[in-house]
Coordinates of C-alpha atoms and ligand atoms in Angstrom, one line a residue:
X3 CA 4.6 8.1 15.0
X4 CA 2.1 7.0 12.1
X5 CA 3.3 4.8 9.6
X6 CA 3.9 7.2 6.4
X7 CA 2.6 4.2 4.0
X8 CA -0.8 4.2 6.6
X9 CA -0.8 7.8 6.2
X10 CA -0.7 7.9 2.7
X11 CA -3.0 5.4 2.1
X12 CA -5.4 7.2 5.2
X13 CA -5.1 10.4 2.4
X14 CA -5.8 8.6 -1.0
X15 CA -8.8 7.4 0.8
X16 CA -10.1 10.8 1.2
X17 CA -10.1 10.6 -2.8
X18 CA -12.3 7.4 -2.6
X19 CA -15.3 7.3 -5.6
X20 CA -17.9 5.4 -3.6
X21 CA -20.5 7.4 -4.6
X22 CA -22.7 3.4 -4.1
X23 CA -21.4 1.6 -1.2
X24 CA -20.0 4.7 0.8
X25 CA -17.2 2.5 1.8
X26 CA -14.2 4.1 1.4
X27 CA -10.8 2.4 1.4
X28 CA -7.5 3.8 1.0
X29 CA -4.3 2.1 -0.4
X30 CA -0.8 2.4 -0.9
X31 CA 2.1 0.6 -1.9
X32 CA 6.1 1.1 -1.3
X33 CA 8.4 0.0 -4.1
X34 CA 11.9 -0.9 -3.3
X35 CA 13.4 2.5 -4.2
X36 CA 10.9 3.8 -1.1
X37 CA 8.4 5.6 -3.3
X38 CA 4.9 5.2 -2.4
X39 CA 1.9 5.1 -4.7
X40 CA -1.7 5.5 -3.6
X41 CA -5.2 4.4 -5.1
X42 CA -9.0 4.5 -3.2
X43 CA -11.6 2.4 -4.8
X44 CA -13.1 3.8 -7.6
X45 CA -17.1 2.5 -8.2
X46 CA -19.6 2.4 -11.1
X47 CA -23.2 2.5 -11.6
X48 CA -23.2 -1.2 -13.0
X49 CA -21.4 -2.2 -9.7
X50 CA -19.5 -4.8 -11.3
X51 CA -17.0 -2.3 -13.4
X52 CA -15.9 -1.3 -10.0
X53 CA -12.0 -1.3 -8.9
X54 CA -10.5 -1.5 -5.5
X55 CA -8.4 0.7 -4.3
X56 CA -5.4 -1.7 -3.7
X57 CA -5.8 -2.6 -7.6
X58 CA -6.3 0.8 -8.5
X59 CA -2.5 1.9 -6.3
X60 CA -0.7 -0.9 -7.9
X61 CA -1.6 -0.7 -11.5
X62 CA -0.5 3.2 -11.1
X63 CA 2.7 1.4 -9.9
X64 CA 3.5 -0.4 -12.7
X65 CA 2.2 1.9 -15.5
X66 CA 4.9 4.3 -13.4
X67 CA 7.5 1.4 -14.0
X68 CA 8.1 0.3 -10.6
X69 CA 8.4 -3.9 -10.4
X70 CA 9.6 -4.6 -6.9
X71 CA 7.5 -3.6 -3.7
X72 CA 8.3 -4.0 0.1
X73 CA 4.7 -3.4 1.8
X74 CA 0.7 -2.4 0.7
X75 CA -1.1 -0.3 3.4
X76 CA -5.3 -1.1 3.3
X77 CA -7.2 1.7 5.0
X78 CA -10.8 1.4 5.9
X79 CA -13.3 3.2 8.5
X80 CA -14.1 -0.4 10.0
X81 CA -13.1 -1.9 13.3
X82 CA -12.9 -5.4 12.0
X83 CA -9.6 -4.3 9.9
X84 CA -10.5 -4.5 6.1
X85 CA -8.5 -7.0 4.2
X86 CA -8.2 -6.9 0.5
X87 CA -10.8 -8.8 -1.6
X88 CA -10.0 -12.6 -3.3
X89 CA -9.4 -10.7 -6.4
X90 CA -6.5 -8.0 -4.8
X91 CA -4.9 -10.7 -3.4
X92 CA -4.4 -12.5 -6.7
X93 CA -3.2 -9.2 -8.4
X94 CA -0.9 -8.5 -5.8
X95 CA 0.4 -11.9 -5.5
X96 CA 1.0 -11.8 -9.0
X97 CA 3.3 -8.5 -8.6
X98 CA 4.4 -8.1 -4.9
X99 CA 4.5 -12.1 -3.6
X100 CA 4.9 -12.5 -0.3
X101 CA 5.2 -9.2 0.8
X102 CA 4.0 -7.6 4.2
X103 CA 0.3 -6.2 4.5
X104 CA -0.4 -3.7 7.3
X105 CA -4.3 -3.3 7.6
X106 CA -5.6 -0.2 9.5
X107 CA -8.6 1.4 10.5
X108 CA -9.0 5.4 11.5
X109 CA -8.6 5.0 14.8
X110 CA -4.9 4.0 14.5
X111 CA -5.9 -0.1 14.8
X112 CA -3.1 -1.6 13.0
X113 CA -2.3 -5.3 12.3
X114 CA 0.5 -6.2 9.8
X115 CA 0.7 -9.6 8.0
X116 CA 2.0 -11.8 5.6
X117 CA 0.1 -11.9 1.7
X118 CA 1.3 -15.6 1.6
X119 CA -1.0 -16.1 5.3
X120 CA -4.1 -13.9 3.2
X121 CA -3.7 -16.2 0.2
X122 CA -2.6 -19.4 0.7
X123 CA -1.4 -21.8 -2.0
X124 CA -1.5 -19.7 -4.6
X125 CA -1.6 -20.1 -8.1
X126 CA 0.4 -17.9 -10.3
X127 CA 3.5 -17.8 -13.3
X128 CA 5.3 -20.4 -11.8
X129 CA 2.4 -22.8 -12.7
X130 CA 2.3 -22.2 -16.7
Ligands
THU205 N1 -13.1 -2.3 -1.6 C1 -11.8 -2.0 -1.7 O1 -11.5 -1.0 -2.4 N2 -10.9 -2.7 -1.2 C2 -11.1 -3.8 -0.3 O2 -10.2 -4.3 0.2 C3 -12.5 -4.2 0.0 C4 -13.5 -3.5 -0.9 C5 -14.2 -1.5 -2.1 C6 -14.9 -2.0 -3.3 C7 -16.2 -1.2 -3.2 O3 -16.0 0.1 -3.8 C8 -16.4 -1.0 -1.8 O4 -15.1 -1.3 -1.1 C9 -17.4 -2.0 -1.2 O5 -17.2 -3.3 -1.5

């Protein structure tokens, strides 16, 4: 049985803006009440102004008021599984910690990890 956090982020991928790359990704994230919120990347003509979709599914999170999260889903149509970027991994340091990413492809590929493995050594709140 699929993973209802894959499958949701497999959906909001379907929603993806990538009107310049073509890549599409898909992600979602599961608070600790169980509710699940989605984002796809969402790009723009000067490139730069672009936002991933794992950034995009957790800033809906928080503007919905959810704080705590379990797991983030990353789907991409790539064999070599699609982690999130340098920049995700900050922001979802900075609200999930170490919590467990499961990267997946279309084909049902599937490899879950830890954040703390993606993004070692990190520098966040505790520092300042
Ligand atoms: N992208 C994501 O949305 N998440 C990732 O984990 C990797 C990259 C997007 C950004 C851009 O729209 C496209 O994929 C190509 O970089």
């Amino acid at each position: 049985m699929q993973d209802a956090l894959v499958a949701a982020a497999i959906a909001a991928r379907e929603n993806a803006h990538a009107t310049f790359s073509k890549f599409k990704v898909g992600a979602a994230v599961q608070d600790v009440t169980g509710r699940i919120h989605t984002g796809c990347n969402v790009e723009n003509a000067t490139y730069g102004l672009t936002v991933c979709a794992e950034r995009v599914a957790i800033f809906k999170a928080i503007s919905e008021g959810a704080r705590k999260f379990t797991r983030v889903a990353v789907v991409a149509d790539t064999d070599n599984l699609t982690p999130p970027c340098g920049a995700c991994r900050q922001i979802l340091w900075e609200f999930c910690g170490d919590v467990e990413i499961v990267l997946s492809n279309l084909q049902g590929k599937t490899e879950t990890m830890k954040l703390g493995t993606l993004f070692p050594r990190a520098f966040d709140a505790s520092f300042l």
